[in-house]
Coordinates of C-alpha atoms and ligand atoms in Angstrom, one line a residue:
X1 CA 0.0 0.0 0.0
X2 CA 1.3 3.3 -1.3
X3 CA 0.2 6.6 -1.3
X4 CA 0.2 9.4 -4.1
X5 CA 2.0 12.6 -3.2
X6 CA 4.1 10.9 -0.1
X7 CA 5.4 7.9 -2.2
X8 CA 4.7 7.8 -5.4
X9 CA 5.7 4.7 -7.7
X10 CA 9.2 5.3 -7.0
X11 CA 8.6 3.8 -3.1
X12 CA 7.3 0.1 -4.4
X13 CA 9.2 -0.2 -7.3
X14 CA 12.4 0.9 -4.8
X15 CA 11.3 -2.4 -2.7
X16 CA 12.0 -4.7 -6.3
X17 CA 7.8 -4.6 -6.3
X18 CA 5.4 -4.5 -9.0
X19 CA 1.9 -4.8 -8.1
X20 CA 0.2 -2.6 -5.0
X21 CA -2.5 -0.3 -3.8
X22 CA -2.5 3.7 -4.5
X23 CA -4.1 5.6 -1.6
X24 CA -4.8 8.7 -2.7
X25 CA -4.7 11.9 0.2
X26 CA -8.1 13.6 0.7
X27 CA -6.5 17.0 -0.8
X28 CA -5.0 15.6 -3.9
X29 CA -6.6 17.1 -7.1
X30 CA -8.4 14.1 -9.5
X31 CA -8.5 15.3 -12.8
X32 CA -7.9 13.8 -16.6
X33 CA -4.2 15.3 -16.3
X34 CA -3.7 13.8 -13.0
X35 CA -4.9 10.1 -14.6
X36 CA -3.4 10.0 -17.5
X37 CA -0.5 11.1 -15.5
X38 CA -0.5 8.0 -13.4
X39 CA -1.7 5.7 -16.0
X40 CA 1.4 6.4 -18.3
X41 CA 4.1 5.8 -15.1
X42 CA 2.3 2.5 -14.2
X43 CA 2.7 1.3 -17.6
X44 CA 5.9 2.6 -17.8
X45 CA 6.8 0.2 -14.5
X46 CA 4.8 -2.9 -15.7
X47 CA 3.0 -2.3 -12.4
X48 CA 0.0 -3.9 -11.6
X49 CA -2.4 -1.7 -9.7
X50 CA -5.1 -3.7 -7.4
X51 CA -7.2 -1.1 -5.6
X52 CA -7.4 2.3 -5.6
X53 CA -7.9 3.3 -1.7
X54 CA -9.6 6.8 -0.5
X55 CA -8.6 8.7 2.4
X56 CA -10.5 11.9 3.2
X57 CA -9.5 15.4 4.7
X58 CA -10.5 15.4 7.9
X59 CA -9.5 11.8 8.9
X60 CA -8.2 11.6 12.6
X61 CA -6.9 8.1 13.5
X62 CA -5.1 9.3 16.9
X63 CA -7.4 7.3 19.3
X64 CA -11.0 6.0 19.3
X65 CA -12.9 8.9 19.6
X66 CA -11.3 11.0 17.1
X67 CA -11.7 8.0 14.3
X68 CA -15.3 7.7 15.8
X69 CA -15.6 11.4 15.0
X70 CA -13.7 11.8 12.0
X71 CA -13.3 8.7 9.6
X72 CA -14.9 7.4 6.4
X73 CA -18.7 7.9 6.0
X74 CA -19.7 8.4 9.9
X75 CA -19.7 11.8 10.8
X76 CA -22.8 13.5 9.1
X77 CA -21.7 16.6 8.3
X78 CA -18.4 15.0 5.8
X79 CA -21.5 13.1 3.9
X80 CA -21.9 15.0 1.0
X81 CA -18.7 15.8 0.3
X82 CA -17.0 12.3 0.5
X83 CA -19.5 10.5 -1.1
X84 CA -18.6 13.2 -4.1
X85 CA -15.2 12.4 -3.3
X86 CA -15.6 8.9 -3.1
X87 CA -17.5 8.5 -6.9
X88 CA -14.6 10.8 -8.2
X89 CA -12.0 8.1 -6.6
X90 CA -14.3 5.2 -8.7
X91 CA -14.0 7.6 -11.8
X92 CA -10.2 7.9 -11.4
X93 CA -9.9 4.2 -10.8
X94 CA -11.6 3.2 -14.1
X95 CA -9.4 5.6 -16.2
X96 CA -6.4 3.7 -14.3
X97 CA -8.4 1.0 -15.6
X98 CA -8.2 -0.6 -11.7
X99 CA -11.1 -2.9 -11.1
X100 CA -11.3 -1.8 -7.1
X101 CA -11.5 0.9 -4.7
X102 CA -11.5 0.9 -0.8
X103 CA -11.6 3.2 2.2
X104 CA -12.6 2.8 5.8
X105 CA -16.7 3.5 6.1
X106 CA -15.4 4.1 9.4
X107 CA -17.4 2.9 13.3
X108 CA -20.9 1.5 11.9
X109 CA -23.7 1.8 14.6
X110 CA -25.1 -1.9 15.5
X111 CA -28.6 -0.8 15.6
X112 CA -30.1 -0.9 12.1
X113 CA -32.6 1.6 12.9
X114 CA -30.3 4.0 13.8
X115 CA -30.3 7.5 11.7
X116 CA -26.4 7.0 10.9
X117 CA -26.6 3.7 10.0
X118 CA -29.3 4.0 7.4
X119 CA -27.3 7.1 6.2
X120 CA -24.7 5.1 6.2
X121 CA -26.1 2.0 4.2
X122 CA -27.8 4.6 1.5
X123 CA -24.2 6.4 1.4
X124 CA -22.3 2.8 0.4
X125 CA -25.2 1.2 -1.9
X126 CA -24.7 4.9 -3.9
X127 CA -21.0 4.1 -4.0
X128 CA -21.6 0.3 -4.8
X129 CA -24.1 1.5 -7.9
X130 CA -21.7 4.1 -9.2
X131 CA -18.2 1.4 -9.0
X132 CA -20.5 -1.3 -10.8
X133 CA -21.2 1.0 -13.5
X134 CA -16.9 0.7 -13.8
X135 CA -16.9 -3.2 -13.5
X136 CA -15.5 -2.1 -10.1
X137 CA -16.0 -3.6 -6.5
X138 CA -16.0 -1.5 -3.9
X139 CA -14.3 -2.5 -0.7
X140 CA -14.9 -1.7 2.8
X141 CA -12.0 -2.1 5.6
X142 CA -12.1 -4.2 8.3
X143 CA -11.6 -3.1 11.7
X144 CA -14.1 -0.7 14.0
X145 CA -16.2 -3.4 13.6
X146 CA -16.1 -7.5 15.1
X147 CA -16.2 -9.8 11.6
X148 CA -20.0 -10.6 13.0
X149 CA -21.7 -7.0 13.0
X150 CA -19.8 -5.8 9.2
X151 CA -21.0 -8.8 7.5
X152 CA -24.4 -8.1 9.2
X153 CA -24.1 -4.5 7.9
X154 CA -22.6 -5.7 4.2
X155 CA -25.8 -8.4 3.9
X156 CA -28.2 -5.3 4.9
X157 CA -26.3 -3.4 1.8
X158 CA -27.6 -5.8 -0.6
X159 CA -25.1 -5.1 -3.3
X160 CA -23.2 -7.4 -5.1
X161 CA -19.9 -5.5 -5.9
X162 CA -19.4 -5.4 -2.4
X163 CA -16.4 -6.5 -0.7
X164 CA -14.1 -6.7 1.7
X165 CA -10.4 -5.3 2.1
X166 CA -9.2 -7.3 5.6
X167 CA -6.2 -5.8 8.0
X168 CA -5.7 -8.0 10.2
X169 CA -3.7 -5.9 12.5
X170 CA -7.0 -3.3 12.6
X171 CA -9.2 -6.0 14.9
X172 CA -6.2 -5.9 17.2
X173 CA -5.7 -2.2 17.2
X174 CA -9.1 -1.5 17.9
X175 CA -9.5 -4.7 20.1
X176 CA -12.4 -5.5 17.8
X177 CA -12.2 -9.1 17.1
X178 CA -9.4 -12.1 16.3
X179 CA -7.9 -11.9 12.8
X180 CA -8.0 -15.3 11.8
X181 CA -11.3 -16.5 13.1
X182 CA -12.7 -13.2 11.7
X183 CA -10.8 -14.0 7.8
X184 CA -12.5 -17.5 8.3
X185 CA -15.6 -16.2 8.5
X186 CA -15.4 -13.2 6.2
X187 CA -13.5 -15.2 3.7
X188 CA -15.8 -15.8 0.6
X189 CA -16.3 -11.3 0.4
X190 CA -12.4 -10.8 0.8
X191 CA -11.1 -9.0 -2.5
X192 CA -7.9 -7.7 -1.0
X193 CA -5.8 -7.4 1.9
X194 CA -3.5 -5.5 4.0
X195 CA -0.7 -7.2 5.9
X196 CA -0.1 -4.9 8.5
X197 CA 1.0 -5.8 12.1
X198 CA 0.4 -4.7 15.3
X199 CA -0.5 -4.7 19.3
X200 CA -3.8 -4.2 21.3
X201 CA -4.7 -1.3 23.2
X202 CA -2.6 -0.8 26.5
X203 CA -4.6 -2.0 29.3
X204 CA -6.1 1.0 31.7
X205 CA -5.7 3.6 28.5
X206 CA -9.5 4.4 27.9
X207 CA -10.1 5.3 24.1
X208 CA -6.8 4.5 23.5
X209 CA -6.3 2.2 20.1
X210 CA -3.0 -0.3 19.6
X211 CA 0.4 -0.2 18.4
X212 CA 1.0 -0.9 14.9
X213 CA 4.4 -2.6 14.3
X214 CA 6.8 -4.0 11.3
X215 CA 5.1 -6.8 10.0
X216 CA 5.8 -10.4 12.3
X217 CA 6.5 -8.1 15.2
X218 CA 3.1 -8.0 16.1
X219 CA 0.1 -10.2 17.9
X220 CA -1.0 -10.9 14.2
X221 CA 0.6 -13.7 13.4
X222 CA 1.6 -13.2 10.0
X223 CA 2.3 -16.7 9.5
X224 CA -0.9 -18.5 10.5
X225 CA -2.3 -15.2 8.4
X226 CA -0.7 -16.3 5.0
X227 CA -1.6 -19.5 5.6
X228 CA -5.7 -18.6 6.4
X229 CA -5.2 -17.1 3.4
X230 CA -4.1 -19.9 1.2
X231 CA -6.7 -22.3 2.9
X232 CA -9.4 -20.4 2.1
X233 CA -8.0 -19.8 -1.5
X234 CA -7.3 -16.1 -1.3
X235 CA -4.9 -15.3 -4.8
X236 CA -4.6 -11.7 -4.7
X237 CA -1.5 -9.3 -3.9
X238 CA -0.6 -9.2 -0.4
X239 CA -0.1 -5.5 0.4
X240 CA 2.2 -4.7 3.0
X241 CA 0.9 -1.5 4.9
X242 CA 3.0 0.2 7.4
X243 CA 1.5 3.8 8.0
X244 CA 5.0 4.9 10.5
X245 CA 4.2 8.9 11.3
X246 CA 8.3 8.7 9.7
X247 CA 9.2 7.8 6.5
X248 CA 12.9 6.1 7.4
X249 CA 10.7 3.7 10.0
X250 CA 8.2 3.0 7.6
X251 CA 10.0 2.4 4.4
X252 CA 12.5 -0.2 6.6
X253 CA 9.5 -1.4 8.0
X254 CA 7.9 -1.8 4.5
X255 CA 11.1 -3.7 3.1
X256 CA 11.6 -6.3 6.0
X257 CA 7.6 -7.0 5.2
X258 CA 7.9 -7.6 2.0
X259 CA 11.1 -9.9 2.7
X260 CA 9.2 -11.8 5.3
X261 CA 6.2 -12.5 2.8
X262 CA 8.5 -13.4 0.2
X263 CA 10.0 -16.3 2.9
X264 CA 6.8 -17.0 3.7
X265 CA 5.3 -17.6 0.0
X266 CA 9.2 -19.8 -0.4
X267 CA 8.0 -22.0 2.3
Ligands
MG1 MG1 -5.2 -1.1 6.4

């Protein structure tokens, strides 16, 4: 997973690989220029672009309150806007001629009868019908929610473009749920994936979300991850995602995951 503006194509293709996911910044200007752009340099490369991922301005992921206040389609006020945001990421994505997009929908409310969930629900089925008009899926990320209430909320969708991009290390940084019993059961919507690491919240902190760490250093369990993976016949990429606040750490961090996957694929 790499992002436009801070890496660039130069980051992956640094780390000997070809194929990845683009994030794109909330404030980054989509336009023709700005695709055609992109598309020439990733043919250029030979690379293989899986998914393109939205973030949006605004997004806070410092602790649980500020990513219950902040991220992906919860807070009502950032509705119009990001879904505008979001079908302009889908637009993008089909002139890149990527078959996927993704974000975080962010903390989805449990109670289906609950204003911001049925907001909510329109806000992704207009998404859904706008990415299927591309051939696209549209991908929601795993993690403020336990595997039990997101598939609830993705059958309650109803669309059939909809998928699911699992982190693993998200269910332990938000103490959510256990990553491999949650793949299991998540399994048959998973398009993509993020292997990304990490601890749960420190005990006594309240609000407080996990550590993420270089991939293997964490309470994943990259290992047993791969492996769910291959047993429940997942063939896509495996992204590495490291999100480090500095670039040194998280470009080592990103190159010792990709070495580890590569041992781990070898075995
Ligand atoms: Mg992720």
């Amino acid at each position: 997973m790499f992002w436009a503006e801070r890496d660039n194509l130069d980051m992956p293709l640094s780390l000997g690989v070809k194929y990845g996911q683009l994030g794109i910044p909330g404030g980054m200007q989509l336009n023709e220029a700005a695709a055609a752009q992109w598309k020439a340099a990733l043919e250029a490369a030979g690379f293989t672009l899986v998914t393109v991922f939205a973030a949006y301005e605004g997004e806070d992921y410092t602790n649980m309150a500020t990513v219950a206040g902040s991220v992906g389609f919860i807070p009502p006020a950032t509705r119009t806007v990001r879904l505008a945001r979001t079908l302009e990421i889908s637009d993008f994505a089909a002139q890149l001629g990527v078959g996927s997009i993704a974000c975080h929908v962010g903390f989805v409310p449990e109670d289906p009868q609950q204003p911001d969930y049925v907001a909510v629900r329109q806000m992704v089925r207009d998404v859904c019908d706008h990415a299927a008009k591309h051939g696209q899926t549209f991908a929601l990320e795993t993690g403020q929610e336990p595997a039990g209430v997101f598939l609830e909320f993705i059958r309650d969708v109803d669309r059939a473009n909809l998928r699911i991009n699992f982190d693993p290390a998200n269910l332990i940084l938000y103490g959510t749920d256990e990553p491999i019993k949650a793949l299991e059961r998540l399994a048959p919507l998973v398009v993509s994936v993020h292997c990304k690491d990490g601890d749960p919240p420190a005990a006594g902190v309240p609000g407080a979300l996990g550590l993420e760490r270089q991939l293997g250093k964490g309470s994943v369990g990259i290992g047993r991850f791969v492996e769910t993976l291959r047993k429940i016949g997942f063939r896509g990429p495996l992204n590495v995602e490291r999100e480090a606040e500095d670039q040194e750490t998280r470009i080592h961090d990103l190159a010792e995951g990709v070495r580890l996957l590569r041992s781990l694929a070898a075995a």
